[in-house]
Amino acid sequence: MRFQQETRNVYLVGLMGAGKTTVGKALAKRLGYRFVDSDHEVEVRTGVSLATIFEIEGEDGFRKREAQLIAELAGLRQHVVATGGGSVLRPENRLALRSSGTVVYLDVPLSTLHERTRHDRKRPLLQVSDPRQKLRELLAQRDPLYREVADVTISGSHITAQAILNLLLREEGEAWKR
């Protein structure tokens, strides 16, 4: 499935700490698209942090809100969306992403994900006794789903946002170089 500039969004998927927001902002700027971070958008709409949503509604409550947002975003055009790391857990989300845009999986090694997230207290799923083990479990669960939904997979831990952007532009060709 390839990007069609007049109708498609670009969705970035991957675990927390993969660089979806950083890459997404750079890609949106380069394409002249609007950028949306789905986790941030849920916070804006609810007026509370993700941690508070998780505390009050649990992960399932958050996932319902996330699914509603993804369905809405799938109806828009010319957006770059940094999805939440667990957005691929629901089949309806995977379908919405695939049918409305090009999906890019930022595949980053566990050691890099841990390094990038180990001091972040805003990630509810990592507020456990062994965050590295939790990341390992999340990666084992979600990696097959990221691969299932992805049109493009970019692997690497030390690749910069600009290098990823250049790689995507090369991969997708002239359709993205408007």
C-alpha atoms as a printed R data frame, in Angstrom:
    type eleno elety resid chain resno       x      y      z
1   ATOM     1    CA   MET     A     1   0.000  0.000  0.000
2   ATOM     2    CA   ARG     A     2   1.517  3.279 -1.028
3   ATOM     3    CA   PHE     A     3   0.969  6.856 -0.043
4   ATOM     4    CA   GLN     A     4  -1.375  8.878 -2.265
5   ATOM     5    CA   GLN     A     5  -0.690 12.488 -1.455
6   ATOM     6    CA   GLU     A     6  -4.216 13.814 -1.947
7   ATOM     7    CA   THR     A     7  -5.928 11.342  0.351
8   ATOM     8    CA   ARG     A     8  -3.592  9.636  2.776
9   ATOM     9    CA   ASN     A     9  -2.372 10.229  6.292
10  ATOM    10    CA   VAL     A    10   0.912  8.946  7.643
11  ATOM    11    CA   TYR     A    11   0.829  6.963 10.879
12  ATOM    12    CA   LEU     A    12   3.883  6.197 12.988
13  ATOM    13    CA   VAL     A    13   3.673  3.085 15.155
14  ATOM    14    CA   GLY     A    14   6.087  1.549 17.627
15  ATOM    15    CA   LEU     A    15   6.694  1.221 21.341
16  ATOM    16    CA   MET     A    16   7.027  4.166 23.676
17  ATOM    17    CA   GLY     A    17  10.441  5.716 23.221
18  ATOM    18    CA   ALA     A    18  10.742  4.716 19.551
19  ATOM    19    CA   GLY     A    19  10.786  8.348 18.405
20  ATOM    20    CA   LYS     A    20   7.323  8.603 16.871
21  ATOM    21    CA   THR     A    21   6.692 12.156 18.051
22  ATOM    22    CA   THR     A    22  10.123 13.472 17.053
23  ATOM    23    CA   VAL     A    23  10.009 11.863 13.619
24  ATOM    24    CA   GLY     A    24   6.348 12.763 13.179
25  ATOM    25    CA   LYS     A    25   6.900 16.460 13.793
26  ATOM    26    CA   ALA     A    26   9.798 16.555 11.309
27  ATOM    27    CA   LEU     A    27   7.859 14.609  8.689
28  ATOM    28    CA   ALA     A    28   4.751 16.771  9.060
29  ATOM    29    CA   LYS     A    29   6.824 19.912  8.680
30  ATOM    30    CA   ARG     A    30   8.547 18.562  5.565
31  ATOM    31    CA   LEU     A    31   5.249 17.457  3.967
32  ATOM    32    CA   GLY     A    32   3.278 20.517  5.004
33  ATOM    33    CA   TYR     A    33   0.869 18.268  6.923
34  ATOM    34    CA   ARG     A    34  -0.664 18.731 10.360
35  ATOM    35    CA   PHE     A    35   0.928 16.757 13.195
36  ATOM    36    CA   VAL     A    36  -1.071 14.933 15.871
37  ATOM    37    CA   ASP     A    37   0.309 12.972 18.812
38  ATOM    38    CA   SER     A    38  -2.611 10.706 19.710
39  ATOM    39    CA   ASP     A    39  -1.668 10.363 23.390
40  ATOM    40    CA   HIS     A    40  -1.382 14.140 23.741
41  ATOM    41    CA   GLU     A    41  -4.689 14.625 21.931
42  ATOM    42    CA   VAL     A    42  -6.461 12.272 24.365
43  ATOM    43    CA   GLU     A    43  -5.009 14.310 27.239
44  ATOM    44    CA   VAL     A    44  -6.176 17.585 25.668
45  ATOM    45    CA   ARG     A    45  -9.678 16.256 25.088
46  ATOM    46    CA   THR     A    46 -10.084 14.825 28.577
47  ATOM    47    CA   GLY     A    47  -8.259 17.587 30.402
48  ATOM    48    CA   VAL     A    48  -6.237 15.082 32.421
49  ATOM    49    CA   SER     A    49  -2.996 13.132 32.069
50  ATOM    50    CA   LEU     A    50  -2.770  9.607 30.683
51  ATOM    51    CA   ALA     A    51  -1.776  8.464 34.158
52  ATOM    52    CA   THR     A    52  -5.033  9.859 35.532
53  ATOM    53    CA   ILE     A    53  -7.078  8.178 32.798
54  ATOM    54    CA   PHE     A    54  -5.341  4.875 33.543
55  ATOM    55    CA   GLU     A    55  -5.923  5.351 37.272
56  ATOM    56    CA   ILE     A    56  -9.637  6.142 36.937
57  ATOM    57    CA   GLU     A    57 -10.696  4.153 33.863
58  ATOM    58    CA   GLY     A    58  -7.950  1.554 33.585
59  ATOM    59    CA   GLU     A    59  -6.151  0.625 30.404
60  ATOM    60    CA   ASP     A    60  -9.396 -0.501 28.766
61  ATOM    61    CA   GLY     A    61 -10.962  2.925 29.294
62  ATOM    62    CA   PHE     A    62  -7.951  4.584 27.760
63  ATOM    63    CA   ARG     A    63  -7.972  2.156 24.795
64  ATOM    64    CA   LYS     A    64 -11.634  3.012 24.120
65  ATOM    65    CA   ARG     A    65 -10.802  6.722 24.008
66  ATOM    66    CA   GLU     A    66  -7.799  5.999 21.792
67  ATOM    67    CA   ALA     A    67  -9.939  3.945 19.375
68  ATOM    68    CA   GLN     A    68 -12.475  6.772 19.095
69  ATOM    69    CA   LEU     A    69  -9.690  9.210 18.286
70  ATOM    70    CA   ILE     A    70  -8.094  6.926 15.677
71  ATOM    71    CA   ALA     A    71 -11.470  6.445 13.976
72  ATOM    72    CA   GLU     A    72 -11.837 10.224 13.822
73  ATOM    73    CA   LEU     A    73  -8.301 10.780 12.532
74  ATOM    74    CA   ALA     A    74  -8.823  8.122  9.856
75  ATOM    75    CA   GLY     A    75 -11.496 10.386  8.385
76  ATOM    76    CA   LEU     A    76  -9.037 13.255  7.980
77  ATOM    77    CA   ARG     A    77  -6.422 13.811  5.306
78  ATOM    78    CA   GLN     A    78  -2.864 15.114  5.220
79  ATOM    79    CA   HIS     A    79  -2.022 14.433  8.843
80  ATOM    80    CA   VAL     A    80   1.026 12.793 10.344
81  ATOM    81    CA   VAL     A    81  -0.033 10.902 13.460
82  ATOM    82    CA   ALA     A    82   2.250  9.596 16.194
83  ATOM    83    CA   THR     A    83   0.083  6.814 17.577
84  ATOM    84    CA   GLY     A    84   0.163  5.499 21.112
85  ATOM    85    CA   GLY     A    85   2.309  2.408 21.517
86  ATOM    86    CA   GLY     A    86  -0.711  0.194 22.173
87  ATOM    87    CA   SER     A    87  -2.928  1.556 19.425
88  ATOM    88    CA   VAL     A    88  -2.345 -1.588 17.350
89  ATOM    89    CA   LEU     A    89  -3.857 -3.849 20.018
90  ATOM    90    CA   ARG     A    90  -7.393 -3.337 18.730
91  ATOM    91    CA   PRO     A    91  -8.214 -4.853 15.334
92  ATOM    92    CA   GLU     A    92 -10.442 -1.894 14.449
93  ATOM    93    CA   ASN     A    93  -7.500  0.463 14.951
94  ATOM    94    CA   ARG     A    94  -5.244 -1.607 12.708
95  ATOM    95    CA   LEU     A    95  -7.927 -1.590 10.025
96  ATOM    96    CA   ALA     A    96  -8.446  2.176 10.330
97  ATOM    97    CA   LEU     A    97  -4.704  2.861 10.105
98  ATOM    98    CA   ARG     A    98  -4.183  0.615  7.081
99  ATOM    99    CA   SER     A    99  -7.225  1.851  5.202
100 ATOM   100    CA   SER     A   100  -6.585  5.558  5.658
101 ATOM   101    CA   GLY     A   101  -2.851  6.000  5.473
102 ATOM   102    CA   THR     A   102   0.674  4.800  5.153
103 ATOM   103    CA   VAL     A   103   1.863  3.116  8.343
104 ATOM   104    CA   VAL     A   104   5.510  3.397  9.364
105 ATOM   105    CA   TYR     A   105   6.866  1.132 12.108
106 ATOM   106    CA   LEU     A   106   9.821  2.577 14.026
107 ATOM   107    CA   ASP     A   107  11.474 -0.631 15.211
108 ATOM   108    CA   VAL     A   108  13.918  0.267 17.972
109 ATOM   109    CA   PRO     A   109  15.881 -2.224 20.120
110 ATOM   110    CA   LEU     A   110  14.793 -2.874 23.681
111 ATOM   111    CA   SER     A   111  17.975 -1.358 25.136
112 ATOM   112    CA   THR     A   112  17.305  1.934 23.363
113 ATOM   113    CA   LEU     A   113  13.647  1.990 24.382
114 ATOM   114    CA   HIS     A   114  14.649  1.406 27.994
115 ATOM   115    CA   GLU     A   115  17.302  4.112 27.895
116 ATOM   116    CA   ARG     A   116  14.861  6.638 26.423
117 ATOM   117    CA   THR     A   117  12.027  5.891 28.860
118 ATOM   118    CA   ARG     A   118  13.736  4.920 32.111
119 ATOM   119    CA   HIS     A   119  13.382  8.354 33.766
120 ATOM   120    CA   ASP     A   120   9.934  9.145 32.352
121 ATOM   121    CA   ARG     A   121   7.306  9.031 35.101
122 ATOM   122    CA   LYS     A   122   4.446  9.926 32.722
123 ATOM   123    CA   ARG     A   123   4.176  6.448 31.156
124 ATOM   124    CA   PRO     A   124   1.580  4.503 33.169
125 ATOM   125    CA   LEU     A   125   2.539  1.064 31.848
126 ATOM   126    CA   LEU     A   126   6.135  1.524 32.988
127 ATOM   127    CA   GLN     A   127   5.309  2.355 36.598
128 ATOM   128    CA   VAL     A   128   6.263 -1.169 37.674
129 ATOM   129    CA   SER     A   129   9.146 -2.694 39.630
130 ATOM   130    CA   ASP     A   130  10.982 -3.790 36.445
131 ATOM   131    CA   PRO     A   131  10.289 -1.373 33.562
132 ATOM   132    CA   ARG     A   132  12.828 -3.100 31.287
133 ATOM   133    CA   GLN     A   133  10.995 -6.422 31.677
134 ATOM   134    CA   LYS     A   134   7.691 -4.672 31.011
135 ATOM   135    CA   LEU     A   135   9.111 -3.191 27.796
136 ATOM   136    CA   ARG     A   136  10.317 -6.673 26.816
137 ATOM   137    CA   GLU     A   137   6.801 -8.056 27.341
138 ATOM   138    CA   LEU     A   138   5.174 -5.199 25.438
139 ATOM   139    CA   LEU     A   139   7.597 -5.635 22.552
140 ATOM   140    CA   ALA     A   140   6.926 -9.392 22.388
141 ATOM   141    CA   GLN     A   141   3.176 -8.750 22.342
142 ATOM   142    CA   ARG     A   142   3.095 -5.789 19.965
143 ATOM   143    CA   ASP     A   143   5.943 -6.328 17.495
144 ATOM   144    CA   PRO     A   144   3.928 -8.807 15.381
145 ATOM   145    CA   LEU     A   145   1.031 -6.329 15.272
146 ATOM   146    CA   TYR     A   146   3.299 -3.444 14.272
147 ATOM   147    CA   ARG     A   147   4.714 -5.592 11.477
148 ATOM   148    CA   GLU     A   148   1.237 -6.673 10.385
149 ATOM   149    CA   VAL     A   149   0.010 -3.113  9.966
150 ATOM   150    CA   ALA     A   150   3.211 -1.484  8.650
151 ATOM   151    CA   ASP     A   151   3.775 -0.472  5.051
152 ATOM   152    CA   VAL     A   152   7.331  0.551  5.900
153 ATOM   153    CA   THR     A   153   9.548 -0.666  8.765
154 ATOM   154    CA   ILE     A   154  12.550  1.365  9.836
155 ATOM   155    CA   SER     A   155  14.965 -0.391 12.166
156 ATOM   156    CA   GLY     A   156  17.682  1.156 14.235
157 ATOM   157    CA   SER     A   157  18.492  2.800 17.495
158 ATOM   158    CA   HIS     A   158  20.973  5.486 16.562
159 ATOM   159    CA   ILE     A   159  19.338  6.764 13.415
160 ATOM   160    CA   THR     A   160  18.369 10.429 13.691
161 ATOM   161    CA   ALA     A   161  14.940 11.860 12.972
162 ATOM   162    CA   GLN     A   162  16.372 13.574  9.891
163 ATOM   163    CA   ALA     A   163  17.889 10.311  8.629
164 ATOM   164    CA   ILE     A   164  14.549  8.551  9.126
165 ATOM   165    CA   LEU     A   165  12.813 11.371  7.293
166 ATOM   166    CA   ASN     A   166  15.257 11.089  4.388
167 ATOM   167    CA   LEU     A   167  14.816  7.321  4.306
168 ATOM   168    CA   LEU     A   168  11.031  7.646  4.228
169 ATOM   169    CA   LEU     A   169  11.181 10.217  1.475
170 ATOM   170    CA   ARG     A   170  13.469  7.923 -0.515
171 ATOM   171    CA   GLU     A   171  11.289  4.877  0.186
172 ATOM   172    CA   GLU     A   172   8.050  6.559 -0.769
173 ATOM   173    CA   GLY     A   173   9.503  8.411 -3.724
174 ATOM   174    CA   GLU     A   174   8.156 11.460 -5.430
175 ATOM   175    CA   ALA     A   175   4.672 11.155 -3.905
176 ATOM   176    CA   TRP     A   176   6.002 12.703 -0.701
177 ATOM   177    CA   LYS     A   177   8.180 15.366 -2.318
178 ATOM   178    CA   ARG     A   178   5.471 17.826 -3.225
